[in-house]
Tab-separated table of N, CA, C and O in Angstrom:
chain	number	residue	atom	x	y	z
A	13	UNK	N	56.193	92.355	50.884
A	13	UNK	CA	57.513	92.031	50.413
A	13	UNK	C	58.502	93.159	50.687
A	13	UNK	O	59.662	93.037	50.359
A	14	UNK	N	58.034	94.237	51.275
A	14	UNK	CA	58.932	95.330	51.608
A	14	UNK	C	59.460	95.142	53.023
A	14	UNK	O	58.811	94.537	53.870
A	15	UNK	N	60.620	95.642	53.268
A	15	UNK	CA	61.212	95.533	54.593
A	15	UNK	C	62.342	96.520	54.742
A	15	UNK	O	62.548	97.386	53.894
A	16	UNK	N	63.077	96.364	55.830
A	16	UNK	CA	64.201	97.256	56.094
A	16	UNK	C	65.430	96.424	56.436
A	16	UNK	O	65.322	95.378	57.066
A	17	UNK	N	66.552	96.915	55.993
A	17	UNK	CA	67.837	96.353	56.391
A	17	UNK	C	68.624	97.500	57.004
A	17	UNK	O	68.807	98.543	56.371
A	18	UNK	N	69.040	97.318	58.240
A	18	UNK	CA	69.807	98.345	58.940
A	18	UNK	C	71.193	97.811	59.239
A	18	UNK	O	71.357	96.636	59.560
A	19	UNK	N	72.174	98.672	59.137
A	19	UNK	CA	73.539	98.302	59.483
A	19	UNK	C	74.026	99.254	60.559
A	19	UNK	O	73.786	100.459	60.487
A	20	UNK	N	74.712	98.694	61.556
A	20	UNK	CA	75.268	99.505	62.630
A	20	UNK	C	76.594	98.899	63.053
A	20	UNK	O	76.849	97.720	62.817
A	21	UNK	N	77.418	99.699	63.664
A	21	UNK	CA	78.694	99.212	64.149
A	21	UNK	C	79.831	100.055	63.626
A	21	UNK	O	79.634	100.984	62.839
A	22	UNK	N	81.052	99.719	64.049
A	22	UNK	CA	82.191	100.552	63.668
A	22	UNK	C	82.494	100.537	62.168
A	22	UNK	O	83.113	101.476	61.668
A	23	UNK	N	82.055	99.507	61.462
A	23	UNK	CA	82.345	99.421	60.026
A	23	UNK	C	81.173	99.841	59.150
A	23	UNK	O	81.228	99.721	57.934
A	24	UNK	N	80.098	100.341	59.769
A	24	UNK	CA	78.922	100.759	59.007
A	24	UNK	C	79.072	102.196	58.538
A	24	UNK	O	79.700	103.032	59.187
A	25	UNK	N	78.486	102.462	57.387
A	25	UNK	CA	78.452	103.818	56.838
A	25	UNK	C	77.078	104.373	57.186
A	25	UNK	O	76.059	103.893	56.690
A	26	UNK	N	77.052	105.367	58.036
A	26	UNK	CA	75.786	105.894	58.531
A	26	UNK	C	75.172	106.893	57.557
A	26	UNK	O	75.851	107.450	56.707
A	27	UNK	N	73.863	107.083	57.702
A	27	UNK	CA	73.073	108.003	56.890
A	27	UNK	C	73.160	107.684	55.403
A	27	UNK	O	73.254	108.567	54.558
A	28	UNK	N	73.150	106.385	55.098
A	28	UNK	CA	73.181	105.907	53.718
A	28	UNK	C	71.977	105.017	53.485
A	28	UNK	O	71.667	104.158	54.307
A	29	UNK	N	71.299	105.215	52.364
A	29	UNK	CA	70.180	104.347	52.005
A	29	UNK	C	70.707	103.194	51.156
A	29	UNK	O	71.420	103.412	50.185
A	30	UNK	N	70.326	101.981	51.529
A	30	UNK	CA	70.726	100.792	50.787
A	30	UNK	C	69.636	100.475	49.778
A	30	UNK	O	68.729	99.699	50.044
A	31	UNK	N	69.698	101.096	48.627
A	31	UNK	CA	68.689	100.920	47.587
A	31	UNK	C	68.818	99.541	46.949
A	31	UNK	O	69.914	99.086	46.652
A	32	UNK	N	67.685	98.874	46.735
A	32	UNK	CA	67.671	97.596	46.045
A	32	UNK	C	68.185	96.429	46.871
A	32	UNK	O	68.434	95.355	46.333
A	33	UNK	N	68.337	96.618	48.173
A	33	UNK	CA	68.804	95.523	49.025
A	33	UNK	C	67.699	94.491	49.188
A	33	UNK	O	66.516	94.802	49.123
A	34	UNK	N	68.121	93.249	49.383
A	34	UNK	CA	67.192	92.136	49.540
A	34	UNK	C	67.603	91.316	50.759
A	34	UNK	O	68.763	91.369	51.189
A	35	UNK	N	66.688	90.524	51.279
A	35	UNK	CA	66.983	89.672	52.433
A	35	UNK	C	68.143	88.724	52.135
A	35	UNK	O	68.923	88.399	53.024
A	36	UNK	N	68.294	88.316	50.881
A	36	UNK	CA	69.379	87.384	50.538
A	36	UNK	C	70.747	88.070	50.548
A	36	UNK	O	71.772	87.396	50.479
A	37	UNK	N	70.762	89.398	50.656
A	37	UNK	CA	72.025	90.132	50.726
A	37	UNK	C	72.615	90.137	52.139
A	37	UNK	O	73.777	90.477	52.319
A	38	UNK	N	71.815	89.749	53.127
A	38	UNK	CA	72.269	89.805	54.519
A	38	UNK	C	73.431	88.838	54.760
A	38	UNK	O	74.464	89.225	55.308
A	39	UNK	N	73.284	87.579	54.356
A	39	UNK	CA	74.328	86.574	54.627
A	39	UNK	C	75.672	86.937	53.977
A	39	UNK	O	76.703	86.925	54.661
A	40	UNK	N	75.701	87.283	52.668
A	40	UNK	CA	76.993	87.655	52.096
A	40	UNK	C	77.607	88.902	52.746
A	40	UNK	O	78.830	88.992	52.898
A	41	UNK	N	76.766	89.824	53.157
A	41	UNK	CA	77.263	91.036	53.799
A	41	UNK	C	77.875	90.717	55.158
A	41	UNK	O	78.958	91.214	55.493
A	42	UNK	N	77.211	89.872	55.931
A	42	UNK	CA	77.732	89.478	57.243
A	42	UNK	C	79.057	88.739	57.077
A	42	UNK	O	80.020	88.992	57.807
A	43	UNK	N	79.128	87.819	56.114
A	43	UNK	CA	80.383	87.102	55.867
A	43	UNK	C	81.511	88.082	55.541
A	43	UNK	O	82.624	87.962	56.063
A	44	UNK	N	81.227	89.051	54.679
A	44	UNK	CA	82.238	90.040	54.298
A	44	UNK	C	82.672	90.872	55.505
A	44	UNK	O	83.861	91.137	55.685
A	45	UNK	N	81.715	91.268	56.336
A	45	UNK	CA	82.052	92.056	57.521
A	45	UNK	C	82.894	91.257	58.513
A	45	UNK	O	83.699	91.822	59.252
A	46	UNK	N	82.716	89.939	58.522
A	46	UNK	CA	83.516	89.079	59.397
A	46	UNK	C	84.860	88.724	58.783
A	46	UNK	O	85.662	88.015	59.384
A	47	UNK	N	85.086	89.190	57.553
A	47	UNK	CA	86.348	88.901	56.880
A	47	UNK	C	86.409	87.502	56.293
A	47	UNK	O	87.485	86.998	56.010
A	48	UNK	N	85.243	86.876	56.104
A	48	UNK	CA	85.186	85.530	55.564
A	48	UNK	C	84.863	85.554	54.074
A	48	UNK	O	84.263	86.507	53.572
A	49	UNK	N	85.243	84.488	53.390
A	49	UNK	CA	84.998	84.361	51.951
A	49	UNK	C	83.503	84.184	51.687
A	49	UNK	O	82.831	83.412	52.364
A	50	UNK	N	82.989	84.889	50.695
A	50	UNK	CA	81.601	84.723	50.257
A	50	UNK	C	81.616	83.720	49.107
A	50	UNK	O	82.191	83.997	48.057
A	51	UNK	N	80.992	82.542	49.290
A	51	UNK	CA	81.013	81.528	48.225
A	51	UNK	C	80.347	82.027	46.948
A	51	UNK	O	79.378	82.793	46.992
A	52	UNK	N	80.869	81.593	45.805
A	52	UNK	CA	80.318	82.007	44.510
A	52	UNK	C	78.878	81.555	44.329
A	52	UNK	O	78.102	82.210	43.648
A	53	UNK	N	78.522	80.423	44.938
A	53	UNK	CA	77.185	79.873	44.744
A	53	UNK	C	76.125	80.589	45.579
A	53	UNK	O	74.939	80.396	45.387
A	54	UNK	N	76.545	81.432	46.500
A	54	UNK	CA	75.600	82.088	47.405
A	54	UNK	C	74.818	83.178	46.680
A	54	UNK	O	75.388	83.997	45.961
A	55	UNK	N	73.502	83.151	46.862
A	55	UNK	CA	72.663	84.215	46.325
A	55	UNK	C	72.911	85.490	47.121
A	55	UNK	O	73.346	85.468	48.259
A	56	UNK	N	72.589	86.600	46.508
A	56	UNK	CA	72.735	87.879	47.182
A	56	UNK	C	74.062	88.529	46.852
A	56	UNK	O	74.919	87.966	46.182
A	57	UNK	N	74.190	89.745	47.337
A	57	UNK	CA	75.409	90.515	47.075
A	57	UNK	C	75.874	91.155	48.375
A	57	UNK	O	75.103	91.299	49.324
A	58	UNK	N	77.121	91.532	48.408
A	58	UNK	CA	77.674	92.246	49.554
A	58	UNK	C	77.220	93.699	49.454
A	58	UNK	O	77.411	94.346	48.424
A	59	UNK	N	76.605	94.191	50.497
A	59	UNK	CA	76.087	95.560	50.503
A	59	UNK	C	77.204	96.546	50.853
A	59	UNK	O	77.251	97.117	51.935
A	60	UNK	N	78.102	96.746	49.906
A	60	UNK	CA	79.255	97.625	50.132
A	60	UNK	C	78.836	99.078	50.347
A	60	UNK	O	79.569	99.834	50.978
A	61	UNK	N	77.662	99.464	49.854
A	61	UNK	CA	77.207	100.846	50.036
A	61	UNK	C	76.982	101.169	51.506
A	61	UNK	O	77.037	102.340	51.894
A	62	UNK	N	76.773	100.160	52.328
A	62	UNK	CA	76.558	100.377	53.757
A	62	UNK	C	77.814	100.252	54.593
A	62	UNK	O	77.755	100.320	55.816
A	63	UNK	N	78.961	100.065	53.944
A	63	UNK	CA	80.225	99.872	54.669
A	63	UNK	C	81.076	101.135	54.606
A	63	UNK	O	81.123	101.810	53.577
A	64	UNK	N	81.753	101.408	55.706
A	64	UNK	CA	82.579	102.613	55.772
A	64	UNK	C	83.759	102.519	54.806
A	64	UNK	O	84.214	101.429	54.456
A	65	UNK	N	84.249	103.673	54.391
A	65	UNK	CA	85.402	103.722	53.495
A	65	UNK	C	86.629	103.091	54.146
A	65	UNK	O	87.429	102.440	53.478
A	66	UNK	N	86.763	103.274	55.463
A	66	UNK	CA	87.897	102.690	56.180
A	66	UNK	C	87.856	101.166	56.113
A	66	UNK	O	88.875	100.511	55.883
A	67	UNK	N	86.665	100.593	56.320
A	67	UNK	CA	86.526	99.139	56.256
A	67	UNK	C	86.834	98.638	54.848
A	67	UNK	O	87.546	97.651	54.677
A	68	UNK	N	86.295	99.310	53.840
A	68	UNK	CA	86.526	98.892	52.455
A	68	UNK	C	88.007	98.972	52.093
A	68	UNK	O	88.525	98.114	51.377
A	69	UNK	N	88.702	99.974	52.603
A	69	UNK	CA	90.137	100.103	52.329
A	69	UNK	C	90.927	98.991	53.017
A	69	UNK	O	91.908	98.490	52.478
A	70	UNK	N	90.480	98.584	54.212
A	70	UNK	CA	91.161	97.535	54.969
A	70	UNK	C	90.930	96.146	54.403
A	70	UNK	O	91.814	95.315	54.391
A	71	UNK	N	89.709	95.876	53.962
A	71	UNK	CA	89.358	94.481	53.667
A	71	UNK	C	89.037	94.191	52.217
A	71	UNK	O	89.163	93.055	51.785
A	72	UNK	N	88.567	95.132	51.455
A	72	UNK	CA	88.200	94.931	50.049
A	72	UNK	C	87.352	93.677	49.841
A	72	UNK	O	87.802	92.703	49.250
A	73	UNK	N	86.100	93.658	50.330
A	73	UNK	CA	85.264	92.475	50.147
A	73	UNK	C	85.017	92.202	48.665
A	73	UNK	O	84.878	93.132	47.874
A	74	UNK	N	84.982	90.936	48.305
A	74	UNK	CA	84.749	90.542	46.911
A	74	UNK	C	83.328	90.872	46.512
A	74	UNK	O	82.392	90.613	47.245
A	75	UNK	N	83.182	91.445	45.343
A	75	UNK	CA	81.865	91.749	44.791
A	75	UNK	C	81.728	90.950	43.503
A	75	UNK	O	82.527	91.125	42.581
A	76	UNK	N	80.743	90.035	43.432
A	76	UNK	CA	80.608	89.224	42.224
A	76	UNK	C	80.319	90.060	40.987
A	76	UNK	O	79.652	91.087	41.065
A	77	UNK	N	80.836	89.610	39.833
A	77	UNK	CA	80.608	90.322	38.575
A	77	UNK	C	79.193	90.128	38.053
A	77	UNK	O	78.614	91.015	37.464
A	78	UNK	N	78.655	88.931	38.246
A	78	UNK	CA	77.324	88.624	37.722
A	78	UNK	C	76.299	88.715	38.830
A	78	UNK	O	76.576	88.423	39.976
A	79	UNK	N	75.086	89.083	38.441
A	79	UNK	CA	73.999	89.139	39.397
A	79	UNK	C	73.502	87.730	39.686
A	79	UNK	O	73.409	86.896	38.800
A	80	UNK	N	73.162	87.486	40.932
A	80	UNK	CA	72.578	86.210	41.302
A	80	UNK	C	71.098	86.223	40.925
A	80	UNK	O	70.508	87.289	40.725
A	81	UNK	N	70.468	85.053	40.859
A	81	UNK	CA	69.026	85.017	40.580
A	81	UNK	C	68.224	85.830	41.579
A	81	UNK	O	67.273	86.502	41.215
A	82	UNK	N	68.616	85.792	42.844
A	82	UNK	CA	67.869	86.546	43.854
A	82	UNK	C	68.020	88.049	43.653
A	82	UNK	O	67.075	88.803	43.859
A	83	UNK	N	69.196	88.498	43.254
A	83	UNK	CA	69.389	89.925	42.996
A	83	UNK	C	68.554	90.379	41.809
A	83	UNK	O	67.988	91.462	41.808
A	84	UNK	N	68.470	89.532	40.780
A	84	UNK	CA	67.624	89.860	39.629
A	84	UNK	C	66.171	89.967	40.061
A	84	UNK	O	65.450	90.863	39.641
A	85	UNK	N	65.736	89.033	40.913
A	85	UNK	CA	64.353	89.041	41.367
A	85	UNK	C	64.069	90.304	42.177
A	85	UNK	O	63.014	90.908	42.044
A	86	UNK	N	65.002	90.724	42.996
A	86	UNK	CA	64.811	91.932	43.791
A	86	UNK	C	64.677	93.163	42.905
A	86	UNK	O	64.034	94.124	43.270
A	87	UNK	N	65.262	93.128	41.727
A	87	UNK	CA	65.166	94.245	40.787
A	87	UNK	C	63.982	94.097	39.841
A	87	UNK	O	63.847	94.852	38.900
A	88	UNK	N	63.141	93.096	40.050
A	88	UNK	CA	61.960	92.931	39.224
A	88	UNK	C	62.198	92.152	37.942
A	88	UNK	O	61.382	92.159	37.047
A	89	UNK	N	63.335	91.477	37.804
A	89	UNK	CA	63.632	90.674	36.626
A	89	UNK	C	63.912	89.237	37.062
A	89	UNK	O	65.033	88.764	36.995
A	90	UNK	N	62.886	88.535	37.545
A	90	UNK	CA	63.155	87.217	38.111
A	90	UNK	C	63.583	86.158	37.096
A	90	UNK	O	64.329	85.267	37.445
A	91	UNK	N	63.106	86.226	35.860
A	91	UNK	CA	63.405	85.178	34.884
A	91	UNK	C	63.667	85.778	33.503
A	91	UNK	O	63.124	86.816	33.160
A	92	UNK	N	64.450	85.060	32.717
A	92	UNK	CA	64.597	85.419	31.313
A	92	UNK	C	63.330	84.977	30.594
A	92	UNK	O	62.510	84.236	31.146
A	93	UNK	N	63.158	85.384	29.360
A	93	UNK	CA	61.978	84.968	28.595
A	93	UNK	C	61.939	83.456	28.430
A	93	UNK	O	60.883	82.837	28.531
A	94	UNK	N	63.096	82.851	28.176
A	94	UNK	CA	63.153	81.396	28.013
A	94	UNK	C	62.784	80.679	29.313
A	94	UNK	O	62.053	79.684	29.304
A	95	UNK	N	63.280	81.183	30.443
A	95	UNK	CA	62.947	80.580	31.735
A	95	UNK	C	61.455	80.709	32.033
A	95	UNK	O	60.822	79.771	32.513
A	96	UNK	N	60.905	81.878	31.724
A	96	UNK	CA	59.479	82.082	31.972
A	96	UNK	C	58.628	81.160	31.104
A	96	UNK	O	57.633	80.599	31.558
A	97	UNK	N	59.032	80.969	29.846
A	97	UNK	CA	58.301	80.057	28.959
A	97	UNK	C	58.348	78.631	29.502
A	97	UNK	O	57.339	77.908	29.479
A	98	UNK	N	59.496	78.204	30.013
A	98	UNK	CA	59.640	76.863	30.587
A	98	UNK	C	58.761	76.692	31.826
A	98	UNK	O	58.094	75.675	31.999
A	99	UNK	N	58.738	77.690	32.675
A	99	UNK	CA	57.905	77.633	33.877
A	99	UNK	C	56.434	77.578	33.506
A	99	UNK	O	55.661	76.792	34.066
A	100	UNK	N	56.016	78.402	32.545
A	100	UNK	CA	54.634	78.402	32.091
A	100	UNK	C	54.247	77.038	31.538
A	100	UNK	O	53.177	76.509	31.838
A	101	UNK	N	55.124	76.433	30.752
A	101	UNK	CA	54.868	75.103	30.189
A	101	UNK	C	54.721	74.070	31.302
A	101	UNK	O	53.793	73.251	31.289
A	102	UNK	N	55.608	74.098	32.270
A	102	UNK	CA	55.545	73.123	33.367
A	102	UNK	C	54.275	73.285	34.195
A	102	UNK	O	53.650	72.295	34.586
A	103	UNK	N	53.886	74.535	34.472
A	103	UNK	CA	52.657	74.773	35.230
A	103	UNK	C	51.437	74.299	34.443
A	103	UNK	O	50.498	73.733	35.009
A	104	UNK	N	51.440	74.511	33.127
A	104	UNK	CA	50.336	74.032	32.272
A	104	UNK	C	50.293	72.513	32.276
A	104	UNK	O	49.208	71.908	32.375
A	105	UNK	N	51.458	71.866	32.189
A	105	UNK	CA	51.512	70.396	32.201
A	105	UNK	C	50.988	69.828	33.511
A	105	UNK	O	50.425	68.734	33.537
A	106	UNK	N	51.147	70.564	34.593
A	106	UNK	CA	50.652	70.118	35.892
A	106	UNK	C	49.182	70.467	36.116
A	106	UNK	O	48.594	70.082	37.119
A	107	UNK	N	48.599	71.201	35.185
A	107	UNK	CA	47.188	71.551	35.287
A	107	UNK	C	46.894	72.845	36.016
A	107	UNK	O	45.741	73.150	36.282
A	108	UNK	N	47.926	73.620	36.325
A	108	UNK	CA	47.709	74.881	37.024
A	108	UNK	C	47.291	76.000	36.081
A	108	UNK	O	46.718	76.989	36.519
A	109	UNK	N	47.595	75.869	34.804
A	109	UNK	CA	47.233	76.877	33.810
A	109	UNK	C	46.413	76.229	32.727
A	109	UNK	O	46.577	75.058	32.417
A	110	UNK	N	45.525	76.984	32.151
A	110	UNK	CA	44.682	76.465	31.070
A	110	UNK	C	45.325	76.695	29.727
A	110	UNK	O	46.055	77.543	29.471
């Protein structure tokens, strides 16, 4: 489940580590770099840490206030306690859990 995300180009910030990045962050980041709107329903976040200060000053990509489910999962918090209880119940009802 580990991997690498690399950014290059005139708008990239070099010699920066993108901590906590996930594969679902690629699409919103590409949209932001192209100057396109990132839909609210899209999982992932814009990886602003990998963007140059000049680009950020020019474009100001939108950064969502709330974490998406995929971002929570990348940080090791995939479900709330209530969600986990519901999933456990459903798996038990299907016979996957004893």
